[in-house]
XYZ file of C-alpha atoms in Angstrom:
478
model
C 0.000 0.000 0.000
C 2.562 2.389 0.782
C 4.505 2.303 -2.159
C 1.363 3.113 -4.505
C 0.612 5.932 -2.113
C 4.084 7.397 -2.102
C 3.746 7.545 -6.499
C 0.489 8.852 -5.554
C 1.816 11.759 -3.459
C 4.195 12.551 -5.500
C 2.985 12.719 -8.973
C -0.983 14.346 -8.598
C -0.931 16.822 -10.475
C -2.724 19.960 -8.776
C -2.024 22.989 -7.332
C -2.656 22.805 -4.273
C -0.325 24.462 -1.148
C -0.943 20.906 0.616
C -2.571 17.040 -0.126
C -3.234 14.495 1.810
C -4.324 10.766 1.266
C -6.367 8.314 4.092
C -6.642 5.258 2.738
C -9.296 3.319 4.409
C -9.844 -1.251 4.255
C -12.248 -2.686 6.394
C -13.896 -6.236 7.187
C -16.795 -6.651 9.369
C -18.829 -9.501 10.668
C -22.345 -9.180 12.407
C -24.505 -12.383 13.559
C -27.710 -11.558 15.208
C -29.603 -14.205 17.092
C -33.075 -13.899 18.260
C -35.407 -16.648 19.867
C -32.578 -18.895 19.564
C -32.804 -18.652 16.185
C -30.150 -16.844 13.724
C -31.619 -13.582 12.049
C -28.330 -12.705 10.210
C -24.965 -13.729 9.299
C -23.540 -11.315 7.242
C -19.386 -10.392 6.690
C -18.946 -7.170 4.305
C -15.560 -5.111 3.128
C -14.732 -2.146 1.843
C -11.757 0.005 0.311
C -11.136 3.524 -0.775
C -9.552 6.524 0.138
C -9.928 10.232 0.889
C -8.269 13.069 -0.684
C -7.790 16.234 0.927
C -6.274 19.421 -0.457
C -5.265 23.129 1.273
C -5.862 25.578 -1.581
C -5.900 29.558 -0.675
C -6.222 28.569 3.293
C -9.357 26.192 2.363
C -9.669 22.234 2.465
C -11.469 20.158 -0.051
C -12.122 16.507 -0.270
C -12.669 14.166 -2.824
C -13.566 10.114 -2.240
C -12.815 7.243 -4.445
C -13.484 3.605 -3.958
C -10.374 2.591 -6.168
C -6.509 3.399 -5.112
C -5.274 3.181 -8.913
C -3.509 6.796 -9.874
C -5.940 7.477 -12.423
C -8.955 7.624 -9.714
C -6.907 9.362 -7.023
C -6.137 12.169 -9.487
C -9.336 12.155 -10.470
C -10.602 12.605 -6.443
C -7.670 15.225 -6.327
C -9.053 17.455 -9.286
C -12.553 17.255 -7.524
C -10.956 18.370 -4.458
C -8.940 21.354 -5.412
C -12.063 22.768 -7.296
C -14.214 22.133 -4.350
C -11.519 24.116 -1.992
C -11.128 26.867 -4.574
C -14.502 27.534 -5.207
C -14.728 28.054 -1.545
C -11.826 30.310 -0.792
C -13.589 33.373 -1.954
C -15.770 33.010 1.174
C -13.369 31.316 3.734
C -14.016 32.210 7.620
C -10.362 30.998 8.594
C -7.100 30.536 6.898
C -5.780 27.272 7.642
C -2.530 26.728 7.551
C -0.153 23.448 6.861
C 2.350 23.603 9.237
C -0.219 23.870 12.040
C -3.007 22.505 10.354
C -1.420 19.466 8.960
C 1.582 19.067 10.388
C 4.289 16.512 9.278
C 3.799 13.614 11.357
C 5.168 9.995 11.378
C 4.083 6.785 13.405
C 2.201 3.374 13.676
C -0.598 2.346 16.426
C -2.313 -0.946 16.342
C -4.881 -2.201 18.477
C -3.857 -4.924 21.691
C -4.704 -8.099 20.888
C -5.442 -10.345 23.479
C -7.910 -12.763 21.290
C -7.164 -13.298 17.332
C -10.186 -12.693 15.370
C -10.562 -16.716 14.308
C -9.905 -17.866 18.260
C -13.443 -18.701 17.604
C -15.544 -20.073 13.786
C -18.660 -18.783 12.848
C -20.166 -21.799 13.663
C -19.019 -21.330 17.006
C -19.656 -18.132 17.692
C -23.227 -18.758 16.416
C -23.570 -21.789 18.816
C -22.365 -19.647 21.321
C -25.380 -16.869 20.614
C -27.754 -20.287 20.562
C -26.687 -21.281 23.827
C -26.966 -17.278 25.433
C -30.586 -16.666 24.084
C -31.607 -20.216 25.430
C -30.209 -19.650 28.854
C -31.709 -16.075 29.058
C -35.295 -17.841 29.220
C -35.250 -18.640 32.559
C -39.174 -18.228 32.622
C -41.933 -18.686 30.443
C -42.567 -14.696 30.960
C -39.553 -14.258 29.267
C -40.892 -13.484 25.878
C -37.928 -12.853 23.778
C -33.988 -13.069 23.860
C -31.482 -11.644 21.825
C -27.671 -11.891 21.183
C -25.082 -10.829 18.746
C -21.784 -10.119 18.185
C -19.778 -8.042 15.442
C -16.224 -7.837 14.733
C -13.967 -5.045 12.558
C -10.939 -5.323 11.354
C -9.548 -1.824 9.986
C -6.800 -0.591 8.168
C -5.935 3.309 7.515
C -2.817 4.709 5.394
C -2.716 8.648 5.829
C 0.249 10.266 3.798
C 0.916 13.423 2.762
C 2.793 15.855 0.682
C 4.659 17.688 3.665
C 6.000 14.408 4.555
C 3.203 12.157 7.252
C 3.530 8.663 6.952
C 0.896 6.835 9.834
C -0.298 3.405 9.820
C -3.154 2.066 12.282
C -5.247 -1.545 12.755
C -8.275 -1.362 14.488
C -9.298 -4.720 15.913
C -13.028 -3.761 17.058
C -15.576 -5.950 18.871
C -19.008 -6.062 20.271
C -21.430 -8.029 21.703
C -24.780 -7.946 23.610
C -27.388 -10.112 24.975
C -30.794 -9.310 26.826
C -34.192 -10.674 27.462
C -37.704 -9.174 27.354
C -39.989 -9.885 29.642
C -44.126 -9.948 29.866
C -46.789 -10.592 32.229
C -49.771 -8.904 31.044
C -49.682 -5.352 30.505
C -46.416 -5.100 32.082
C -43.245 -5.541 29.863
C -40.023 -5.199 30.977
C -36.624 -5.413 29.156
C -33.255 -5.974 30.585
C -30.253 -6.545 28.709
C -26.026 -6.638 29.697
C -25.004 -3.100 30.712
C -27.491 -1.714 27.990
C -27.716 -1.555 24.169
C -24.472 -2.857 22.565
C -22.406 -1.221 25.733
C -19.905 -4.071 25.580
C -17.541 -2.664 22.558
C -13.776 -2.994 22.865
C -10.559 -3.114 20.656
C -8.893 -6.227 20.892
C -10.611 -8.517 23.336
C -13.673 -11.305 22.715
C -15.468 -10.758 25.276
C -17.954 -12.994 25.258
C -14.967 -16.033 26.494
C -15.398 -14.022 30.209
C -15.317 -16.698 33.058
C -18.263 -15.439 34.289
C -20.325 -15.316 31.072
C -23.117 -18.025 32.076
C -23.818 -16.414 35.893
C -24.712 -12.392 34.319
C -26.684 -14.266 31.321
C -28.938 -15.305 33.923
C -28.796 -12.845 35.576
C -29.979 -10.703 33.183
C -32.988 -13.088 32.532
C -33.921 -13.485 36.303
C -33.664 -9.878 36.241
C -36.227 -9.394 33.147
C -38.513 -11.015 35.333
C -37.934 -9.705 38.526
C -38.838 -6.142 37.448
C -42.231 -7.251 36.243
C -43.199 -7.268 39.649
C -41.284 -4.606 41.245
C -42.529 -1.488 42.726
C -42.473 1.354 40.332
C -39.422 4.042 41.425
C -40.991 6.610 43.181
C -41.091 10.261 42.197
C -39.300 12.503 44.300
C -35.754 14.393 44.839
C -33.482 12.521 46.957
C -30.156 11.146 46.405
C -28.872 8.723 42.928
C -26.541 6.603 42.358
C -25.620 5.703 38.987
C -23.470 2.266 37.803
C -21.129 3.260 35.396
C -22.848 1.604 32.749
C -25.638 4.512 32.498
C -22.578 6.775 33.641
C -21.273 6.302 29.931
C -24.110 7.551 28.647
C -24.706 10.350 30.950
C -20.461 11.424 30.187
C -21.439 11.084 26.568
C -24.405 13.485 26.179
C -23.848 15.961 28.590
C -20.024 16.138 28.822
C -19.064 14.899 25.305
C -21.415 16.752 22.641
C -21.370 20.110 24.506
C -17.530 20.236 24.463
C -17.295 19.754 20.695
C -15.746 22.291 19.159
C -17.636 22.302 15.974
C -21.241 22.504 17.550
C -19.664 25.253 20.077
C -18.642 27.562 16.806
C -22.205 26.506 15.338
C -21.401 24.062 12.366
C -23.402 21.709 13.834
C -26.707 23.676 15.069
C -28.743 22.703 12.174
C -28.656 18.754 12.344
C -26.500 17.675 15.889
C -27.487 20.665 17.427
C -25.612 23.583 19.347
C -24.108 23.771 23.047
C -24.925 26.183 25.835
C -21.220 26.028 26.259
C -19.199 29.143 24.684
C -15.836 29.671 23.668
C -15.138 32.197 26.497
C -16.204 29.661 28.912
C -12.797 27.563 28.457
C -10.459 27.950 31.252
C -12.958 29.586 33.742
C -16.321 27.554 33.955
C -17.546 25.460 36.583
C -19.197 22.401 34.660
C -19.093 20.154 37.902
C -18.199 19.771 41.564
C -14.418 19.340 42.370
C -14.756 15.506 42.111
C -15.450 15.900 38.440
C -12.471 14.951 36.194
C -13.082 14.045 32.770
C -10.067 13.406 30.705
C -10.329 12.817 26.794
C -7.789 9.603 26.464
C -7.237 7.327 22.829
C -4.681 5.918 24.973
C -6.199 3.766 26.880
C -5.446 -0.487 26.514
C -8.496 -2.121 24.917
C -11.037 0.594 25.048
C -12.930 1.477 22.271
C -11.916 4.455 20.353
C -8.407 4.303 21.181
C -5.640 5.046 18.347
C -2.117 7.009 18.101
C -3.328 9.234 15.719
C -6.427 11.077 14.580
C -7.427 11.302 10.886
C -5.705 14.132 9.839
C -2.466 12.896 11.709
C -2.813 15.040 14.842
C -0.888 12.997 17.873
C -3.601 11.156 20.553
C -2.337 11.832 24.087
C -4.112 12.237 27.358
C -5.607 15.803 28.428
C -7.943 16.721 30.726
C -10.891 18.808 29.844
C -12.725 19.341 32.724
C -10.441 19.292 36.151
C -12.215 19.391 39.464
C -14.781 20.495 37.805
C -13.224 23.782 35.921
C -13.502 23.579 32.100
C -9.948 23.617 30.490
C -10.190 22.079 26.665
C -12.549 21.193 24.224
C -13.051 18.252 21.716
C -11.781 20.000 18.878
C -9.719 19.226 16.063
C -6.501 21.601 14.646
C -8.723 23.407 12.582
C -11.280 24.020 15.350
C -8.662 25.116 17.756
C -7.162 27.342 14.935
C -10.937 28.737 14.692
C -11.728 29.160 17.997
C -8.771 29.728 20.117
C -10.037 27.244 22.592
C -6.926 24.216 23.280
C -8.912 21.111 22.368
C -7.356 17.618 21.720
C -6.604 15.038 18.636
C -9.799 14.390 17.579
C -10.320 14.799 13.868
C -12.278 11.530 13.065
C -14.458 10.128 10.266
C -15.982 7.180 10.094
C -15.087 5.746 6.610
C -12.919 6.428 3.835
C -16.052 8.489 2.046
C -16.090 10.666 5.121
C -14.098 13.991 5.808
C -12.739 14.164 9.897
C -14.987 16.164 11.724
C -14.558 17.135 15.768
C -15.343 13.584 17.516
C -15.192 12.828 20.906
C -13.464 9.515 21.450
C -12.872 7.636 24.821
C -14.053 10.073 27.382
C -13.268 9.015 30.742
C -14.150 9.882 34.281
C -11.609 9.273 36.475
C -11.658 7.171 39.675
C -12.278 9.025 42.865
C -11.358 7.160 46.306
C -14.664 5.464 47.955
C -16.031 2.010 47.654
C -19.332 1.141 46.147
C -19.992 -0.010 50.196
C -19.138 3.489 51.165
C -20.963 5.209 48.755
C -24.122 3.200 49.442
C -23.425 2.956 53.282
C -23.635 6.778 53.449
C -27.150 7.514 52.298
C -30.002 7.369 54.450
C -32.641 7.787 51.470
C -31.951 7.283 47.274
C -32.308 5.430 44.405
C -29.736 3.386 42.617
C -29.517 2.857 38.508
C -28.198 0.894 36.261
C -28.351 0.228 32.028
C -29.517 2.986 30.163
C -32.865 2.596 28.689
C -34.005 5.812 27.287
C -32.605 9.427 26.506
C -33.610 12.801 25.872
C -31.667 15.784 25.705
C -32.187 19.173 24.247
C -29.869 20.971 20.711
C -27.716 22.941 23.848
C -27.215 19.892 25.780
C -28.471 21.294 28.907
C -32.030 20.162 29.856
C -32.183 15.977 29.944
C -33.858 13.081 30.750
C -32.779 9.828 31.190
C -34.474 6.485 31.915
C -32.764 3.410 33.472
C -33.484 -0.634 33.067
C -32.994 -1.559 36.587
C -33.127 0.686 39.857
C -32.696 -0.426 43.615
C -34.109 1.662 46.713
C -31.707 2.584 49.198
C -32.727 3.097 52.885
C -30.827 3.564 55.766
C -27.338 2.416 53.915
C -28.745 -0.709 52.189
C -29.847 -1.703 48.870
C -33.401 -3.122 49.257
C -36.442 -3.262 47.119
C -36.198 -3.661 43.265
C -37.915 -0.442 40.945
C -38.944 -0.778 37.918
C -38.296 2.155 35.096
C -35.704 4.469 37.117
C -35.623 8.073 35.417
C -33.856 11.288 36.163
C -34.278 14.664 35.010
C -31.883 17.775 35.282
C -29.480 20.204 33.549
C -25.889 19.379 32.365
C -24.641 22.308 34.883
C -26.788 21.830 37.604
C -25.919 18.065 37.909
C -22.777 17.986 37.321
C -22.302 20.278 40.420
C -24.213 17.851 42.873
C -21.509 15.028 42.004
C -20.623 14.411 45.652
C -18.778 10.995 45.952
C -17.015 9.140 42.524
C -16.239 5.556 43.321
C -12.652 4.080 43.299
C -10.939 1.652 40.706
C -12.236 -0.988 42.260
C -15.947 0.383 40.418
C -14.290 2.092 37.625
C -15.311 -0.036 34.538
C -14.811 1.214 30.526
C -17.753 0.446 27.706
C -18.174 2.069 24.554
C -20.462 1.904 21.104
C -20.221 2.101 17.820
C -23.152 4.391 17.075
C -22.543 8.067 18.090
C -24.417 9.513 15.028
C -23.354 13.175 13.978
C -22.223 15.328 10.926
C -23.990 15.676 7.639
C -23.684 13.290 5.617
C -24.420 11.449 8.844
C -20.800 9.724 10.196
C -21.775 6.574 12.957
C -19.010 6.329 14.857
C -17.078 4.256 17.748
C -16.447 5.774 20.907
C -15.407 4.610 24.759
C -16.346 5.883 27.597
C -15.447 4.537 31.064
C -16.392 5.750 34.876
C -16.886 4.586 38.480
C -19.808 4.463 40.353
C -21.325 7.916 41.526
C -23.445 10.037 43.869
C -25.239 12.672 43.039
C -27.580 14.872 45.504
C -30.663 15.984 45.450
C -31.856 14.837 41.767
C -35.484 14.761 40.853
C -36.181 10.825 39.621
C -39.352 9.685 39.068
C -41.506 6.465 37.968
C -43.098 5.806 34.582
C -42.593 3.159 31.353
């Protein structure tokens, strides 16, 4: 690949002050399982490349699903015209050397299990034996399970001199069981839709696979006759399974960049965050630490570099609770003025790199999950995200839980059935009073944050411990 890329480089013929290629091959298999019974079994590739150019301080990209010269000049040509038809109305001069710096370097994803440790046939058995086991009652009235793996290869030269190769080794799985008795349906699946996504790990070959995939049934059923969560303000704990997708909408959207300078406002949505906020806001409670970290072994949107070749490294963005950097790319920080992180990421090779977050973490604090729930008289405890609702700023939400447990007088006691909590981004954030140690700090992540137009689905990790918050309104409800 490289040495067709480096004839590439070199002999396009445009005139353009900088070009880039990403060259993009990826394989993917999905099996779905449902009722025991498979619903698909599918394995699909695909190959092309990007081609960005810097004419007059503007970028334009042209795609092509074939990495002969002939078609890359041909995506070149449609580039250039595309950025110098714009650069009569540009809003920022980018430049190369901070735009698109030279950069050089490899990253490729941990693996702990090759992706044929297991056959089709045996990962399908597998699924079988997961949806039969999740029936642990004739209320249970459907089971699901499915897993999906990625292997992907990117190739991002340039004509200032970049040379970076990555391999993504991507997988995820999920199981859960629905429940019916009557009227009353009830679904509970493992740690919520898809949650379990990681880079090189098969999950699903965890010791204690066969114990949480009953669980999860007994569970199902068990909420059909639980008391419904009660509406009040009191005091909620949240797993760190529903904590990834509370860090996700109201830490990780609002932060971008992109939606901050308004790029975004007419499809994703805006931000009640502004630029002048960087550096001075209080977005949480001192406990709050949110660092934005592709570093990290295994998790899901790790890499080296990002897509235009900016260097991944750990930052934090939100320090005891005072704002400090947003997810924004070298152009958005060149826009904005705002320090922001690697993040330029698109989801194919037919995609430009847009301002993604990617695994956005909330870092341990120092109490036990016994210490957390041994100090509260009154509250509610969550787990699984269920539902979601959150406004184009990012500041009003609701949220909805699978599973909830009552806590009185330091105890865990009586099951609830559909958990929900309502604030704003600020105003919770600020009543984080306790974050659970390492011991309760676990990492999931999906593949579908949805954003940019054409739309871009893309992977991203999250991980968190346990926490308390104070005084949040939950209530009851299906």
């Amino acid at each position: 690949m490289w040495s067709e890329l480096k004839k590439a480089i070199s002999n396009i013929d445009v005139s353009a002050d900088w070009l880039g290629i990403r060259a993009v091959t990826e394989i993917s298999s999905n099996r779905f399982i449902r009722d025991g019974l498979p619903q698909s079994n599918g394995k699909s590739s695909t190959l092309g490349a990007m081609v960005e150019v810097m004419v007059n301080g503007c970028l334009g990209y042209g795609a092509t699903n074939s990495l002969d010269f002939d078609s890359l000049q041909s995506a070149a040509e449609v580039a250039y015209k595309q950025a110098l038809a714009a650069s009569e109305w540009w809003i920022y001069p980018f430049q190369k050397a901070s735009e698109r710096p030279k950069v050089v370097g490899e990253y490729i994803s941990p693996l702990v299990e090759n992706l044929d440790a297991l056959s089709p046939g045996e990962i399908n058995d597998l699924l079988v034996r997961i949806c039969n086991t999740l029936k642990v009652d004739d209320k249970i009235v459907q089971t699901t399970a499915s897993a999906s793996t990625t292997e992907k290869n990117t190739w991002f030269i340039s004509s200032n001199g970049s040379e970076v190769y990555q391999k993504f080794l991507l997988f995820s799985t999920h199981f859960g069981a629905t429940a019916q008795d009557g009227l009353v349906v009830q679904q509970r699946t493992n740690n919520g839709w898809s949650a379990h996504c990681y880079q090189g790990l098969l999950e699903f070959k965890e010791e204690d696979l066969w114990y949480r995939v009953r669980e999860v049934g007994e569970q199902a059923v068990e909420l059909l006759t639980a008391q419904e969560c009660p509406s009040t303000r009191t005091n909620l704990v949240l797993a760190a399974d529903q904590m990834m997708l509370q860090i996700h909408e109201s830490v990780g959207h609002p932060l971008e960049i992109d939606r901050i300078l308004g790029d975004e406002r007419n499809y994703a949505g805006g931000s009640f965050v502004k630029t002048d906020d960087f550096g001075s806001l209080e977005y949480g409670s001192a406990a709050m630490n949110i660092t934005f970290d592709p570093t990290v072994k295994g998790e899901f949107a790790s890499y080296g570099f990002d897509d235009t070749g900016a260097i991944a490294t750990r930052e934090y963005v939100i320090k005891e609770g005072v704002l400090h950097r947003g997810l924004g790319s070298l152009e958005s920080q060149a826009r904005s003025k705002v320090s922001g992180v690697a993040c330029a990421r698109a989801c194919s090779w037919n995609r430009p790199p847009i301002d993604r977050m990617a695994n956005l973490n909330l870092e341990p604090g120092s109490a036990s999950f016994e210490e957390i729930i041994g100090g509260i008289e009154h509250g509610v405890y969550m787990e699984s995200n269920r539902s979601w609702s959150i406004d184009d700023r990012r500041y009003k939400f609701q949220f909805g839980c699978e599973y909830g447990k009552l806590i009185e007088d330091g105890k865990l006691t009586k099951t609830l059935r559909n958990p929900n909590y309502r604030a704003t981004t600020p105003e919770f954030w600020q009543s984080l009073t306790k974050v659970g140690n390492k011991s309760t700090w676990k990492m999931y992540g999906t593949a579908y944050c949805g954003k940019g137009e054409p739309n871009q689905a893309i992977s991203v990790g999250h991980g968190s411990p346990v926490c308390l918050f104070t005084n949040v309104e939950v209530f009851g409800g299906g």
